[in-house]
Short mmCIF file of C-alpha atoms and ligand atoms in Angstrom, two decimals:
data_model
loop_
_atom_site.label_atom_id
_atom_site.label_comp_id
_atom_site.label_asym_id
_atom_site.label_seq_id
_atom_site.Cartn_x
_atom_site.Cartn_y
_atom_site.Cartn_z
CA MET A 468 -3.03 -23.61 9.99
CA ARG A 469 -4.03 -25.27 6.48
CA GLN A 470 -2.55 -22.28 4.63
CA HIS A 471 1.02 -23.98 6.12
CA LYS A 472 0.48 -27.44 6.46
CA LEU A 473 1.28 -26.99 10.10
CA ALA A 474 0.08 -27.26 13.42
CA LEU A 475 1.44 -26.46 16.72
CA CYS A 476 1.07 -26.61 20.48
CA LYS A 477 0.56 -23.39 22.33
CA GLU A 478 4.13 -23.61 23.91
CA HIS A 479 5.46 -23.90 19.79
CA TYR A 480 3.18 -21.49 18.51
CA LEU A 481 4.43 -18.63 20.93
CA GLU A 482 7.97 -19.30 19.85
CA TRP A 483 7.10 -19.86 16.14
CA ILE A 484 5.30 -16.32 15.70
CA PRO A 485 8.66 -14.63 17.06
CA GLU A 486 11.01 -16.73 14.84
CA GLN A 487 9.18 -15.75 11.92
CA THR A 488 9.08 -12.05 12.64
CA GLU A 489 12.84 -11.92 13.17
CA ARG A 490 12.81 -13.72 9.89
CA PHE A 491 10.87 -11.36 7.87
CA ILE A 492 12.66 -8.54 10.00
CA ASN A 493 16.20 -9.98 8.45
CA LYS A 494 14.66 -10.90 4.95
CA TYR A 495 13.32 -7.51 4.13
CA GLU A 496 15.95 -5.80 5.98
CA MET A 497 14.07 -4.01 8.02
CA PHE A 498 16.06 -2.82 11.28
CA HIS A 499 18.73 -4.14 13.02
CA ARG A 500 19.87 -4.60 16.87
CA GLY A 501 20.92 -0.94 18.36
CA GLU A 502 18.43 0.81 16.29
CA LYS A 503 15.66 2.68 18.09
CA ILE A 504 11.95 1.60 17.38
CA LEU A 505 8.65 3.16 18.02
CA VAL A 506 5.93 1.01 17.42
CA ALA A 507 2.55 2.85 16.81
CA VAL A 508 0.21 0.88 19.08
CA SER A 509 -3.78 1.33 18.67
CA GLY A 510 -4.90 -0.75 21.71
CA GLY A 511 -5.55 -3.84 18.98
CA LYS A 512 -4.43 -7.52 19.17
CA ASP A 513 -1.90 -6.53 15.93
CA SER A 514 -0.25 -3.77 17.36
CA LEU A 515 0.06 -4.73 21.06
CA SER A 516 1.41 -8.52 20.10
CA LEU A 517 4.21 -6.60 17.76
CA TRP A 518 5.23 -4.55 20.56
CA ASP A 519 5.38 -7.94 22.79
CA ILE A 520 7.22 -9.35 19.85
CA LEU A 521 9.81 -7.21 19.52
CA VAL A 522 10.38 -6.92 23.20
CA ARG A 523 10.28 -10.51 23.50
CA LEU A 524 12.74 -10.52 20.79
CA GLY A 525 15.22 -8.04 22.37
CA TYR A 526 14.78 -5.14 20.22
CA GLN A 527 14.64 -1.31 22.11
CA ALA A 528 11.32 -0.76 21.32
CA ASP A 529 8.65 1.86 22.45
CA GLY A 530 5.08 2.73 21.80
CA LEU A 531 3.38 6.03 20.51
CA TYR A 532 -0.53 6.12 21.10
CA ILE A 533 -2.46 8.74 19.27
CA GLY A 534 -5.94 9.61 20.87
CA LEU A 535 -7.92 10.45 18.27
CA GLY A 536 -10.60 11.44 20.36
CA ILE A 537 -13.44 8.58 18.83
CA GLU A 538 -15.45 8.49 21.36
CA GLU A 539 -19.06 7.43 19.57
CA GLY A 540 -20.87 6.08 22.40
CA ILE A 541 -18.56 3.37 23.07
CA GLY A 542 -15.43 5.22 24.47
CA TYR A 543 -13.26 3.78 21.70
CA SER A 544 -10.48 6.06 22.27
CA SER A 545 -10.41 6.31 26.25
CA GLU A 546 -10.33 2.07 26.06
CA SER A 547 -8.06 1.80 23.23
CA GLN A 548 -5.78 4.35 25.43
CA ARG A 549 -6.35 2.47 28.77
CA LEU A 550 -5.05 -0.73 27.30
CA CYS A 551 -1.83 0.70 25.74
CA GLU A 552 -1.49 2.33 28.89
CA LYS A 553 -1.79 -1.03 30.87
CA PHE A 554 0.22 -3.13 28.42
CA ALA A 555 3.38 -0.62 28.78
CA SER A 556 3.27 -0.05 33.05
CA GLU A 557 2.47 -3.70 33.67
CA ARG A 558 5.81 -4.51 31.26
CA GLY A 559 7.86 -1.37 32.35
CA LEU A 560 8.01 0.01 28.90
CA ARG A 561 7.61 3.69 27.71
CA LEU A 562 4.69 4.97 26.01
CA HIS A 563 4.13 8.36 24.06
CA VAL A 564 0.83 9.86 24.11
CA VAL A 565 -0.19 12.30 21.53
CA ASP A 566 -3.83 13.56 22.13
CA VAL A 567 -4.97 14.90 19.23
CA ALA A 568 -7.53 17.48 20.58
CA LYS A 569 -5.18 18.50 22.97
CA GLU A 570 -2.55 19.47 20.53
CA TYR A 571 -4.29 20.55 17.53
CA GLY A 572 -7.53 21.70 18.68
CA GLN A 573 -10.41 19.31 18.24
CA PRO A 574 -10.83 15.71 17.84
CA ILE A 575 -10.63 13.80 14.58
CA PRO A 576 -14.48 13.23 14.00
CA VAL A 577 -14.98 17.14 14.39
CA MET A 578 -12.09 18.15 12.31
CA ALA A 579 -13.52 15.99 9.51
CA GLU A 580 -16.57 17.43 9.84
CA VAL A 581 -15.62 20.99 9.92
CA SER A 582 -13.08 20.48 6.76
CA HIS A 583 -15.58 18.50 4.67
CA ARG A 584 -13.06 16.20 4.10
CA GLY A 585 -13.84 12.32 2.75
CA GLN A 586 -17.27 11.29 2.51
CA GLY A 587 -18.71 11.37 5.63
CA ARG A 588 -16.14 9.26 6.85
CA PRO A 589 -13.43 11.13 9.03
CA CYS A 590 -10.86 8.21 7.85
CA ALA A 591 -9.10 10.43 5.75
CA VAL A 592 -8.48 13.14 8.14
CA CYS A 593 -7.77 10.30 10.56
CA GLY A 594 -5.12 9.00 8.20
CA LEU A 595 -3.40 12.15 7.38
CA ALA A 596 -3.35 12.97 11.16
CA LYS A 597 -1.49 9.57 11.87
CA ARG A 598 0.65 9.52 9.29
CA HIS A 599 1.91 13.17 10.55
CA ILE A 600 1.96 12.63 14.35
CA MET A 601 3.90 9.29 13.71
CA ASN A 602 6.19 10.99 11.39
CA ARG A 603 7.15 14.11 13.76
CA ILE A 604 7.36 11.97 16.68
CA ALA A 605 9.73 9.39 15.31
CA ARG A 606 11.95 12.29 13.71
CA ASP A 607 11.50 14.64 17.00
CA LEU A 608 12.44 11.99 19.56
CA GLY A 609 15.22 10.15 17.36
CA TYR A 610 13.62 6.90 16.54
CA ASP A 611 15.18 5.32 13.80
CA VAL A 612 12.12 3.38 12.53
CA LEU A 613 8.59 3.24 13.07
CA ALA A 614 6.78 -0.11 13.24
CA THR A 615 3.19 -0.73 12.67
CA GLY A 616 1.28 -3.83 13.17
CA HIS A 617 -0.33 -4.37 9.73
CA ASN A 618 -0.98 -8.31 9.03
CA LEU A 619 -1.20 -9.75 5.95
CA ASP A 620 -5.16 -9.41 6.00
CA ASP A 621 -4.64 -5.96 5.85
CA GLU A 622 -2.08 -6.09 3.43
CA ALA A 623 -4.12 -8.08 1.05
CA ALA A 624 -6.87 -5.73 1.06
CA VAL A 625 -5.02 -2.86 0.58
CA LEU A 626 -3.48 -4.55 -2.53
CA PHE A 627 -6.90 -6.03 -3.74
CA GLY A 628 -8.52 -2.29 -3.69
CA ASN A 629 -5.35 -0.98 -5.41
CA THR A 630 -5.18 -3.25 -7.92
CA LEU A 631 -9.01 -2.94 -8.79
CA GLN A 632 -8.04 0.46 -9.36
CA TRP A 633 -4.45 -0.28 -10.92
CA SER A 634 -3.24 2.41 -8.90
CA GLY A 635 0.37 2.85 -10.02
CA SER A 636 1.73 5.04 -7.52
CA PHE A 637 0.06 3.33 -4.37
CA LEU A 638 1.34 -0.20 -5.44
CA LEU A 639 4.61 0.98 -5.98
CA ARG A 640 4.65 2.22 -2.35
CA GLN A 641 3.24 -0.90 -1.11
CA SER A 642 6.21 -2.37 0.76
CA PRO A 643 7.03 -4.19 4.02
CA VAL A 644 9.66 -1.64 4.38
CA LEU A 645 9.97 2.04 3.18
CA ARG A 646 13.16 3.62 3.08
CA GLU A 647 13.78 6.81 5.30
CA SER A 648 14.09 10.26 3.24
CA PRO A 649 14.66 13.80 4.16
CA GLY A 650 12.43 14.25 6.50
CA LEU A 651 10.66 10.93 6.34
CA ALA A 652 11.10 8.67 9.26
CA ARG A 653 11.71 4.53 7.91
CA LYS A 654 8.56 2.69 8.14
CA VAL A 655 8.30 -1.01 8.51
CA LYS A 656 5.34 -3.75 8.78
CA PRO A 657 6.89 -7.05 10.40
CA LEU A 658 3.87 -8.54 11.15
CA CYS A 659 2.97 -8.10 6.88
CA ARG A 660 3.06 -12.07 6.36
CA PHE A 661 0.87 -13.32 9.22
CA TYR A 662 -2.68 -13.77 8.90
CA GLU A 663 -5.39 -12.21 11.05
CA ARG A 664 -6.32 -15.08 12.85
CA GLU A 665 -2.74 -15.73 13.55
CA MET A 666 -2.02 -12.53 15.53
CA ALA A 667 -5.56 -13.05 17.04
CA ALA A 668 -4.05 -16.42 18.32
CA TYR A 669 -0.72 -14.95 19.58
CA ALA A 670 -2.69 -12.19 21.64
CA LEU A 671 -4.79 -14.71 22.98
CA LEU A 672 -2.18 -17.05 24.08
CA ARG A 673 0.10 -14.57 25.56
CA GLY A 674 -2.76 -13.23 27.31
CA ILE A 675 -2.62 -9.66 25.92
CA GLU A 676 -5.59 -7.26 26.79
CA TYR A 677 -6.90 -5.50 23.64
CA ILE A 678 -9.63 -3.98 22.13
CA TYR A 679 -11.84 -6.21 20.69
CA GLU A 680 -14.08 -3.29 18.82
CA GLU A 681 -13.01 -2.17 15.58
CA CYS A 682 -13.20 1.61 15.03
CA PRO A 683 -16.76 2.56 14.76
CA PHE A 684 -16.52 4.54 11.38
CA ALA A 685 -14.46 1.30 9.91
CA GLU A 686 -17.76 -0.09 9.66
CA GLY A 687 -19.23 -0.31 5.79
CA SER A 688 -15.68 0.40 4.33
CA ASN A 689 -14.37 -0.87 1.34
CA SER A 690 -11.30 -2.22 2.90
CA ILE A 691 -13.57 -4.91 5.60
CA TYR A 692 -15.49 -5.98 2.43
CA TYR A 693 -12.08 -6.75 0.40
CA LYS A 694 -11.20 -8.99 4.02
CA GLU A 695 -14.61 -10.62 3.49
CA LEU A 696 -14.09 -11.37 -0.14
CA LEU A 697 -10.63 -12.54 0.17
CA ASN A 698 -11.80 -14.62 3.37
CA ARG A 699 -14.16 -16.13 0.99
CA LEU A 700 -11.49 -17.17 -1.51
CA GLU A 701 -9.23 -18.24 1.37
CA THR A 702 -11.91 -20.78 2.81
CA ASP A 703 -11.80 -22.47 -0.77
CA LYS A 704 -8.54 -22.19 -1.29
CA PRO A 705 -6.09 -22.02 1.47
CA GLY A 706 -3.02 -19.65 1.20
CA SER A 707 -4.45 -17.77 -1.78
CA LYS A 708 -4.25 -14.72 0.56
CA LEU A 709 -0.49 -15.09 1.18
CA ILE A 710 0.20 -16.40 -2.48
CA PHE A 711 -1.50 -13.26 -3.96
CA TYR A 712 0.61 -10.71 -1.61
CA LEU A 713 3.83 -12.28 -1.60
CA ARG A 714 3.72 -12.81 -5.51
CA PHE A 715 2.92 -9.08 -5.54
CA LEU A 716 6.24 -8.56 -3.44
CA ASP A 717 8.19 -10.48 -6.09
CA ALA A 718 6.80 -8.37 -9.02
CA ARG A 719 7.30 -5.26 -7.43
CA GLU A 720 11.01 -6.51 -6.80
CA SER A 721 11.64 -7.44 -10.36
CA GLY A 722 10.38 -4.22 -11.14
CA LEU A 723 7.12 -3.95 -12.72
CA PHE A 724 5.85 -1.33 -11.01
CA ALA A 725 8.74 1.03 -11.75
CA PRO A 726 7.83 4.83 -12.01
CA ALA A 727 7.50 6.32 -15.27
CA PRO A 728 10.80 9.13 -14.72
CA GLU A 729 7.93 12.13 -15.27
CA THR A 730 6.23 10.79 -12.38
CA GLN A 731 8.91 11.88 -9.42
CA VAL A 732 7.97 14.42 -7.56
CA THR A 733 10.21 17.00 -5.83
CA LEU A 734 9.40 17.68 -2.20
CA HIS A 735 10.08 20.59 -0.18
CA PRO A 736 9.88 21.07 3.64
CA CYS A 737 6.72 22.58 4.73
CA PRO A 738 7.29 26.15 6.37
CA ASN A 739 5.18 25.51 9.08
CA CYS A 740 5.99 21.78 10.63
CA GLY A 741 9.30 20.96 8.11
CA GLN A 742 7.52 17.68 6.74
CA PRO A 743 8.26 16.86 3.29
CA THR A 744 5.35 18.17 1.06
CA SER A 745 4.68 18.16 -3.08
CA THR A 746 3.28 21.84 -2.89
CA ASP A 747 5.22 24.94 -2.61
CA ASP A 748 3.17 25.91 0.31
CA LEU A 749 1.70 24.26 3.63
CA CYS A 750 1.60 20.58 3.80
CA SER A 751 -1.91 18.97 3.48
CA PHE A 752 -1.83 18.25 7.61
CA CYS A 753 -0.94 22.03 8.31
CA ARG A 754 -3.35 23.25 5.49
CA MET A 755 -6.28 21.26 7.05
CA ILE A 756 -5.74 22.08 10.66
CA ALA A 757 -5.11 25.45 9.49
CA THR A 758 -8.70 25.64 7.76
CA VAL A 759 -10.50 23.88 10.82
CA ASN A 760 -9.01 26.34 13.48
CA SER A 761 -10.11 29.69 11.18
CA LYS A 762 -13.50 27.92 10.52
CA MET A 763 -14.07 27.26 14.38
CA GLU A 764 -13.16 31.00 15.30
CA LYS A 765 -15.35 32.42 12.94
CA GLU A 766 -18.29 29.75 14.39
CA ASN A 767 -17.57 31.22 17.78
S1 Q46 B 2039 -9.23 5.74 9.59
FE1 Q46 B 2039 -11.00 5.62 9.96
FE2 Q46 B 2039 -9.25 4.07 10.98
FE3 Q46 B 2039 -9.43 6.86 11.57
S2 Q46 B 2039 -11.50 6.79 11.50
FE4 Q46 B 2039 -11.63 5.18 12.23
S3 Q46 B 2039 -11.42 3.32 10.91
S4 Q46 B 2039 -9.13 4.73 12.86
S5 Q46 B 2039 -7.91 2.47 10.82
ZN1 ZN B 2040 3.38 20.91 7.73
#
């Protein structure tokens, strides 16, 4: 690991990753022992490794898999669900499964097409649905915190995109911990300081079976392009990605992105689902579902 000027054997590496994770959990005050953690798992290396690490550290962590219904000829969703279920059953862990099409009427690609949201990509609808469902399950089933497997490469790419646009409100919200607020679960990213290849090495050395393919809709996305750019920088200057992210966290901490008082929005509970929304009416998720269902009804 050139960025840390550190070389470890398998045995020590498999100890080092959980030790570091625990350090980040404590440093950013993500959660403590005794709290109930819900880990959002996608079947990929990061989220399954996160679940594995938390369980090894002795935390009380259950999983949540969201079936998006993205098959696209490669059975992406079915295969990722199979791997999450296998992971959970082999270790005797509890996994909640939410099937979007069964619960809300249509799979994500159909919802995106019918609602005309997002430019030819279902990612906007997908992100909206995932945020809504993760929060719903965490809140309704009494979890204290929702943990996701975002790694340093993910966070640095998001940061890069937000910086290119100087998106103040997004920069303000990008954090290893988002505290709970009425109707919204606390959200944490315990792997945010690990490089993607560090997580790949962990999954491999632990023998975790995960889905190698990315979601087919990720191809050609800005985030993949930014990751490639940052990897070029990292090759020439090892450690750049980590410094970019950590210096941002320091700047954020020291108030560089403090919100202007007039930008504070008041939130109301959505009359349908109860989740907080800035509009007086239905939240964006419930509005999207209502539009899709009424259009589908008309078509039939
Ligand atoms: S948003 Fe887009 Fe991802 Fe959803 S449709 Fe696939 S690429 S899974 S993180
Ligand atoms: Zn709603």
